[in-house]
CSV table of C-alpha atoms in Angstrom, one decimal:
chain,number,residue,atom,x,y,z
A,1,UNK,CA,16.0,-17.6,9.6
A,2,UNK,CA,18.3,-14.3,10.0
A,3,UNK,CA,17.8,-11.1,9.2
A,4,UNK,CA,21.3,-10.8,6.2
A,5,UNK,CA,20.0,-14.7,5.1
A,6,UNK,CA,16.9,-12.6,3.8
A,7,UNK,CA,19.6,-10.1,1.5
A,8,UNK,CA,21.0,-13.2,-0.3
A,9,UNK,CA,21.4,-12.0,-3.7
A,10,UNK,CA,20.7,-8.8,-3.5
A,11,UNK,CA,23.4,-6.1,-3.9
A,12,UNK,CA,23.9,-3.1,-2.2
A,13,UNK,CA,22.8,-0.9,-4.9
A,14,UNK,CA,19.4,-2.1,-5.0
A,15,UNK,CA,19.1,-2.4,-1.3
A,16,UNK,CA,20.0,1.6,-1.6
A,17,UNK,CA,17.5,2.0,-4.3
A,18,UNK,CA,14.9,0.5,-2.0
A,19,UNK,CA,15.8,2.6,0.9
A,20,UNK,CA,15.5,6.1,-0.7
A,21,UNK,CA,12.2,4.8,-2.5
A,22,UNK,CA,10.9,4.2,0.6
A,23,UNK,CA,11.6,7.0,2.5
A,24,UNK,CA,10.4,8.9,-0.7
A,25,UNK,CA,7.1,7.0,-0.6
A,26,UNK,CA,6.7,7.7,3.3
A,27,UNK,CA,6.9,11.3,2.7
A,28,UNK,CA,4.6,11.4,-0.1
A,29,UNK,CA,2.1,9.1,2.1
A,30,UNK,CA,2.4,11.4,5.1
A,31,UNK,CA,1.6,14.2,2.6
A,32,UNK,CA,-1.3,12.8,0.7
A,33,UNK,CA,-2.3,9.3,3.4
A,34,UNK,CA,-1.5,6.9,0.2
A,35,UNK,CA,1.6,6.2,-1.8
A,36,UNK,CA,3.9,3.6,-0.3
A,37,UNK,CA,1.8,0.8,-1.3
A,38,UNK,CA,2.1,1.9,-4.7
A,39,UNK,CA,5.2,3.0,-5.2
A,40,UNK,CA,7.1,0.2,-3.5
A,41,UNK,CA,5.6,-2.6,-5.9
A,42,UNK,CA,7.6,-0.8,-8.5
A,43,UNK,CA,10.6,-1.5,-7.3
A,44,UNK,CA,10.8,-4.8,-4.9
A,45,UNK,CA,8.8,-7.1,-8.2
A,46,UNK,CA,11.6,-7.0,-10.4
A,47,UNK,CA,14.1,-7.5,-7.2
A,48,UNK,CA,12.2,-10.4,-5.4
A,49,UNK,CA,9.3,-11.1,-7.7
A,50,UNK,CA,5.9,-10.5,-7.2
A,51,UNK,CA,4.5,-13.6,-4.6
A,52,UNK,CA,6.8,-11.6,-1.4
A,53,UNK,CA,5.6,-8.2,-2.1
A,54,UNK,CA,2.4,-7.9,-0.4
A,55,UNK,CA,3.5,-9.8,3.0
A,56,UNK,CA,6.6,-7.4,2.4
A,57,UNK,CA,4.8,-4.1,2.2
A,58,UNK,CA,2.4,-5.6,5.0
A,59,UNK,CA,4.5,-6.0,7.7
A,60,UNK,CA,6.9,-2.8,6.9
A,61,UNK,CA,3.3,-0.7,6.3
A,62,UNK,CA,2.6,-1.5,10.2
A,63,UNK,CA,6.1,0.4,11.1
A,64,UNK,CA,5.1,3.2,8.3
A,65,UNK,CA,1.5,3.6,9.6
A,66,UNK,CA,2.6,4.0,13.7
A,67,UNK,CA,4.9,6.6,13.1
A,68,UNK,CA,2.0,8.3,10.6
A,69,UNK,CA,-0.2,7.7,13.9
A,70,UNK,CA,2.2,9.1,16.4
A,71,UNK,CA,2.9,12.2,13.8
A,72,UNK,CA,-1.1,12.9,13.7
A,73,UNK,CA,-2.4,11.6,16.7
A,74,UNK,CA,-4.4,14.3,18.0
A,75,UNK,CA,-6.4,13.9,14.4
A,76,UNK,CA,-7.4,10.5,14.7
A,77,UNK,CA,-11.2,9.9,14.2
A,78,UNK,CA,-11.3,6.9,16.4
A,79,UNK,CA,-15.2,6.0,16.0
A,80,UNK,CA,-15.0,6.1,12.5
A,81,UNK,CA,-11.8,4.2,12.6
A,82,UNK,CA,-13.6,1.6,14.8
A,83,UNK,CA,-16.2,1.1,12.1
A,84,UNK,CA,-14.2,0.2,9.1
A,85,UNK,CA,-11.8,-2.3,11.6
A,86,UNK,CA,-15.0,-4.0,12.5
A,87,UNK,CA,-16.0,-4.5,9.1
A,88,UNK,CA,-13.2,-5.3,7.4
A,89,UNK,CA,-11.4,-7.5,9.6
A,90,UNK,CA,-13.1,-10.9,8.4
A,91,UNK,CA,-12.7,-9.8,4.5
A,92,UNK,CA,-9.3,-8.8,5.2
A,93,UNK,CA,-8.2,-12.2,6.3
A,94,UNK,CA,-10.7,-13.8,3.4
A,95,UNK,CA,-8.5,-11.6,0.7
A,96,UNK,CA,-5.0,-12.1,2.4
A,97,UNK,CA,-5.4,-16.2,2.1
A,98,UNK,CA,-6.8,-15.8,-1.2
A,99,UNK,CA,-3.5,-13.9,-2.6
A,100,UNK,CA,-1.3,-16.8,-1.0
A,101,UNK,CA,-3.4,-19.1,-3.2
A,102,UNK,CA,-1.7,-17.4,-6.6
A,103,UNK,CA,1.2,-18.1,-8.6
A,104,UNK,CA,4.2,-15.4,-9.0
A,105,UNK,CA,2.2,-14.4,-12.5
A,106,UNK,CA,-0.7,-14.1,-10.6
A,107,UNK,CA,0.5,-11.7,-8.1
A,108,UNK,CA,1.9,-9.5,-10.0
A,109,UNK,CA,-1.6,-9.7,-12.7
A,110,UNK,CA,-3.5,-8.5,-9.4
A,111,UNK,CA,-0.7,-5.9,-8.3
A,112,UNK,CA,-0.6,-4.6,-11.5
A,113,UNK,CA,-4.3,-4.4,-12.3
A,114,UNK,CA,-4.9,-2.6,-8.8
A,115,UNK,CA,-2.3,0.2,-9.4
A,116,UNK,CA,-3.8,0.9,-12.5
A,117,UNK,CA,-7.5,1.1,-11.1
A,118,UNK,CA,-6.5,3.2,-8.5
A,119,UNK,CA,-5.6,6.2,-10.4
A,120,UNK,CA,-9.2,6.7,-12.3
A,121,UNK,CA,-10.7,5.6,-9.3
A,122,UNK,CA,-9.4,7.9,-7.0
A,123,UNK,CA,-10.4,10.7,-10.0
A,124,UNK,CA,-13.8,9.4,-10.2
A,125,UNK,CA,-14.5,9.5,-6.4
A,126,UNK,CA,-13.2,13.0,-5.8
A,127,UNK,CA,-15.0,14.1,-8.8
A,128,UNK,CA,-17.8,13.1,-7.6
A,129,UNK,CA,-17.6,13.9,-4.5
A,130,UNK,CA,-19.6,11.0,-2.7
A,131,UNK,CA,-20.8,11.8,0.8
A,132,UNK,CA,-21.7,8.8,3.1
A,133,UNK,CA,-22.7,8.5,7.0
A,134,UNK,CA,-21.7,5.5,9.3
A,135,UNK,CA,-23.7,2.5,7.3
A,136,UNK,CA,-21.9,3.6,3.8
A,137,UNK,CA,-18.6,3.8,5.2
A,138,UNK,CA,-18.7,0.2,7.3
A,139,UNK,CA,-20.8,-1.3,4.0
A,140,UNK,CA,-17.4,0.1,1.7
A,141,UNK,CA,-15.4,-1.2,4.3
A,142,UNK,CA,-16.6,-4.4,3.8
A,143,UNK,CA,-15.5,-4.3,0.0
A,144,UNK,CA,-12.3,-2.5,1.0
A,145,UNK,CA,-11.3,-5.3,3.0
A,146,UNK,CA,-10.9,-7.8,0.2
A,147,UNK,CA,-9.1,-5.2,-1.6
A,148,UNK,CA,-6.6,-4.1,1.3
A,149,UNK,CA,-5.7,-8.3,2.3
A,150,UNK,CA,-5.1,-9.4,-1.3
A,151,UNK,CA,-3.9,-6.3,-3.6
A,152,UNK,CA,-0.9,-3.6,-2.4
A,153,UNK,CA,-1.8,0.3,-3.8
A,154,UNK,CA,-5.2,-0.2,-2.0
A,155,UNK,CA,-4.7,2.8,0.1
A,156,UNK,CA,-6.7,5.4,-2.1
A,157,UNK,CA,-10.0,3.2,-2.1
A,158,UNK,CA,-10.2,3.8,1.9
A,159,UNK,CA,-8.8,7.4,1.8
A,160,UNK,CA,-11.9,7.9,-0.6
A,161,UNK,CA,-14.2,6.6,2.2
A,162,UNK,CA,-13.1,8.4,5.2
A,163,UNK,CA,-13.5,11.5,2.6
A,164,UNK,CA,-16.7,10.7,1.9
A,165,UNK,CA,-17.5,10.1,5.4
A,166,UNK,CA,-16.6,13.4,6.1
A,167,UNK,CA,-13.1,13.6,7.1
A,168,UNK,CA,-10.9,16.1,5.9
A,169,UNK,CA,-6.9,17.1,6.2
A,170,UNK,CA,-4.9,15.5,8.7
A,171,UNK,CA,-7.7,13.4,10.0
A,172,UNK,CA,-8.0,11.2,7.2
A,173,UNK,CA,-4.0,10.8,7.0
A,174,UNK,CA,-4.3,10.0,10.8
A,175,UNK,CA,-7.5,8.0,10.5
A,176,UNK,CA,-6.0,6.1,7.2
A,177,UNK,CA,-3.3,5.4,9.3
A,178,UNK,CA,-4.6,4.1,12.5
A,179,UNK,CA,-7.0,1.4,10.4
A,180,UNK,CA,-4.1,0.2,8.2
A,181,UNK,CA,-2.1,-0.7,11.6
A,182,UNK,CA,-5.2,-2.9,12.7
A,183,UNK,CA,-5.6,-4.4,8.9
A,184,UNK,CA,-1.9,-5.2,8.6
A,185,UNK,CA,-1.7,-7.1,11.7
A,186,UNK,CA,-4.6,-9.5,10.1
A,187,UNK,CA,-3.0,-9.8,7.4
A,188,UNK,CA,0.3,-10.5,8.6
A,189,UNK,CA,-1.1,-13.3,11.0
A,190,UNK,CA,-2.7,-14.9,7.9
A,191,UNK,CA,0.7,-15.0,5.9
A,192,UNK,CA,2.1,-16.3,8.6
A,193,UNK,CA,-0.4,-19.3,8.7
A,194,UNK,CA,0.3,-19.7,5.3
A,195,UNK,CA,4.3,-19.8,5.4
A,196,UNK,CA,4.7,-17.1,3.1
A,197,UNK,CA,6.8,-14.8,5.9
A,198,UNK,CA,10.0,-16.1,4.8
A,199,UNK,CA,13.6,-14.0,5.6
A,200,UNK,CA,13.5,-11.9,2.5
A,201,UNK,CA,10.1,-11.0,3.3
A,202,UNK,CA,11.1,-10.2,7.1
A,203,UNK,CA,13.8,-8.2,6.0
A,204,UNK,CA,12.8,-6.2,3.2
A,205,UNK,CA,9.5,-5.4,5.5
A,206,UNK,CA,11.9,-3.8,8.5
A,207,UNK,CA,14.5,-2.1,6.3
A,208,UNK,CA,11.6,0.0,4.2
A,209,UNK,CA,9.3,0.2,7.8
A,210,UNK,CA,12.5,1.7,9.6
A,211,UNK,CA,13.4,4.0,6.6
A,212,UNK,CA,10.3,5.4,6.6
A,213,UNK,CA,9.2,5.9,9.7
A,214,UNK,CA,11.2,9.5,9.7
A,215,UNK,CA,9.5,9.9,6.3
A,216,UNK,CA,5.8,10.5,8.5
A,217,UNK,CA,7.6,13.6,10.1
A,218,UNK,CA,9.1,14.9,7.3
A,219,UNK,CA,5.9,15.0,6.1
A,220,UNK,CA,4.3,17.1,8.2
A,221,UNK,CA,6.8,19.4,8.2
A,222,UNK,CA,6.3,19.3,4.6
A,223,UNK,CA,2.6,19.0,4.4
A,224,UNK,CA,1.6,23.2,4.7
A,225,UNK,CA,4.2,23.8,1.7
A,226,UNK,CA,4.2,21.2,-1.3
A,227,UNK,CA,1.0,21.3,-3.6
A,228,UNK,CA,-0.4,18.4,-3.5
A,229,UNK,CA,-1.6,18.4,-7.0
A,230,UNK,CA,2.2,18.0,-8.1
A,231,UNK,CA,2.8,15.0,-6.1
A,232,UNK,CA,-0.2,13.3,-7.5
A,233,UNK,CA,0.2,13.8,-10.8
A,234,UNK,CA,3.6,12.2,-10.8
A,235,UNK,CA,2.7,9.7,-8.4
A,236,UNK,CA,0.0,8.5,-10.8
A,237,UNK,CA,1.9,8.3,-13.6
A,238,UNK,CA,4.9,6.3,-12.0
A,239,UNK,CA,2.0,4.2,-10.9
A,240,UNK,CA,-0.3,3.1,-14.1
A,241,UNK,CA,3.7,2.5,-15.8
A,242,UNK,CA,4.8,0.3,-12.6
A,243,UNK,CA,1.1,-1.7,-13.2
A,244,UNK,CA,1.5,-1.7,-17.0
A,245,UNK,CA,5.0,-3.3,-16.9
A,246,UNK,CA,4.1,-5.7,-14.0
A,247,UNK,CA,0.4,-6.9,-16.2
A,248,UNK,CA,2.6,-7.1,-19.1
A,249,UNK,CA,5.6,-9.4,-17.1
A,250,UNK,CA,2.7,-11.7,-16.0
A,251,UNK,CA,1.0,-12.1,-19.3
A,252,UNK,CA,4.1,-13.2,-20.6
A,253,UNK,CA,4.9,-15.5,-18.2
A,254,UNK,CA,1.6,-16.8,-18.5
A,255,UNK,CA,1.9,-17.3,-22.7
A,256,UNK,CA,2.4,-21.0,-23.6
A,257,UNK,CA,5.6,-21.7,-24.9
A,258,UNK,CA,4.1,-22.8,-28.1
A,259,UNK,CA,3.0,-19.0,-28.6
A,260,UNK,CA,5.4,-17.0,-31.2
């Protein structure tokens, strides 16, 4: 297994496409804590197919999310982080070996579906605005654990917690950051039980972590300046037409020949 082997196919244009999306996807996670597991779908599904992409954006989120903890350290909430690890470590693990149980259609189904529901979602939640103490957030984290090991785009259901928990600014960007290291390590060690950690997955992973990791720093040099409103609203559009077109490619896929 080598690290070119796992470019077979793949042309240097879309490698380059892949590159500035995910340094574009770093900033705007460093910026808002969520946005590289939604973005990146978009672009490696119709690339590699839908079956890699989780393990893919897994093991390159681990990179992403130590140079977002090394960019925000001082604003860590480690207790609170400590609560959702502990909770959703086993559910984690339960929804990373149920995604390596689905075909390609079903993948991309689940991708798809979760991108959409994150947008309303994340609307709903800050609309709302939900307050919870220390038994809410390791009881959510116990739902957000299924979530996290089986679905990529995720990131806005546990950003919604830690807000509701009583975090604000930086210190749910740092705190987001620091419990997606510890969930991406589970769920990388389950993918690798199940053999889905193949070259292409290895490779894609390290070229988008190492392109983003600059992306965390950028974006704190960014983060007093750009208004944040802006970046959401395009990032949520780009987002419920990446999930559109991948639900759409599975149910297709899915449709008996037979059909007209």
């Amino acid at each position: 297994m080598t690290f070119l082997a796992g470019f077979a196919d793949i042309s240097l244009l879309q490698l380059l496409l892949v590159a500035a999306v995910a340094l574009f996807a770093s900033i705007i996670g460093g910026l808002a804590g969520y946005g590289t597991g939604a973005l990146m779908p978009l672009v490696l599904v119709p690339m590699v197919g839908a079956e890699p992409v989780v393990p893919i954006i897994a093991i390159s989120a681990i990179l992403t999310n130590l140079s977002r903890v090394g960019a925000y350290f001082s604003e860590v909430d480690r207790p609170r982080a400590g609560i959702v690890i502990a909770a959703a470590a086993l559910t984690t693990a339960l929804g990373a070996y149920g995604y390596t149980r689905l075909t390609n259609a079903g993948a991309a189904f689940v991708i798809g579906t979760m991108l959409i529901m994150s947008v309303p979602l994340r609307r709903i939640l800050r609309k709302r605005d939900v307050r919870i103490g220390n038994g809410g957030l390791a009881a959510g984290a116990v739902g957000y654990g299924v979530l996290v090991g089986g679905t990529s785009g995720s990131g806005v259901i546990l950003l919604s917690l830690l807000m509701a928990a009583g975090l604000e600014g930086a210190a749910v960007i740092a705190t987001d950051a620091m419990i997606s290291v510890a969930t991406g390590v589970i769920k990388i060690s389950v993918f690798g039980l199940a053999g889905v950690v193949t070259a292409q997955v290895l490779a894609f992973a390290l070229l988008i972590g190492a392109i983003a990791v600059p992306g965390a720093f950028l974006a704190k040099a960014f983060v007093a300046r750009m208004p944040v409103h802006i970046h959401a609203a395009i990032l949520d559009a780009a987002v419920i037409t990446g999930g559109g077109v991948m639900m759409a490619s599975a149910l297709r896929s899915l449709r008996p020949a037979v059909w007209p």
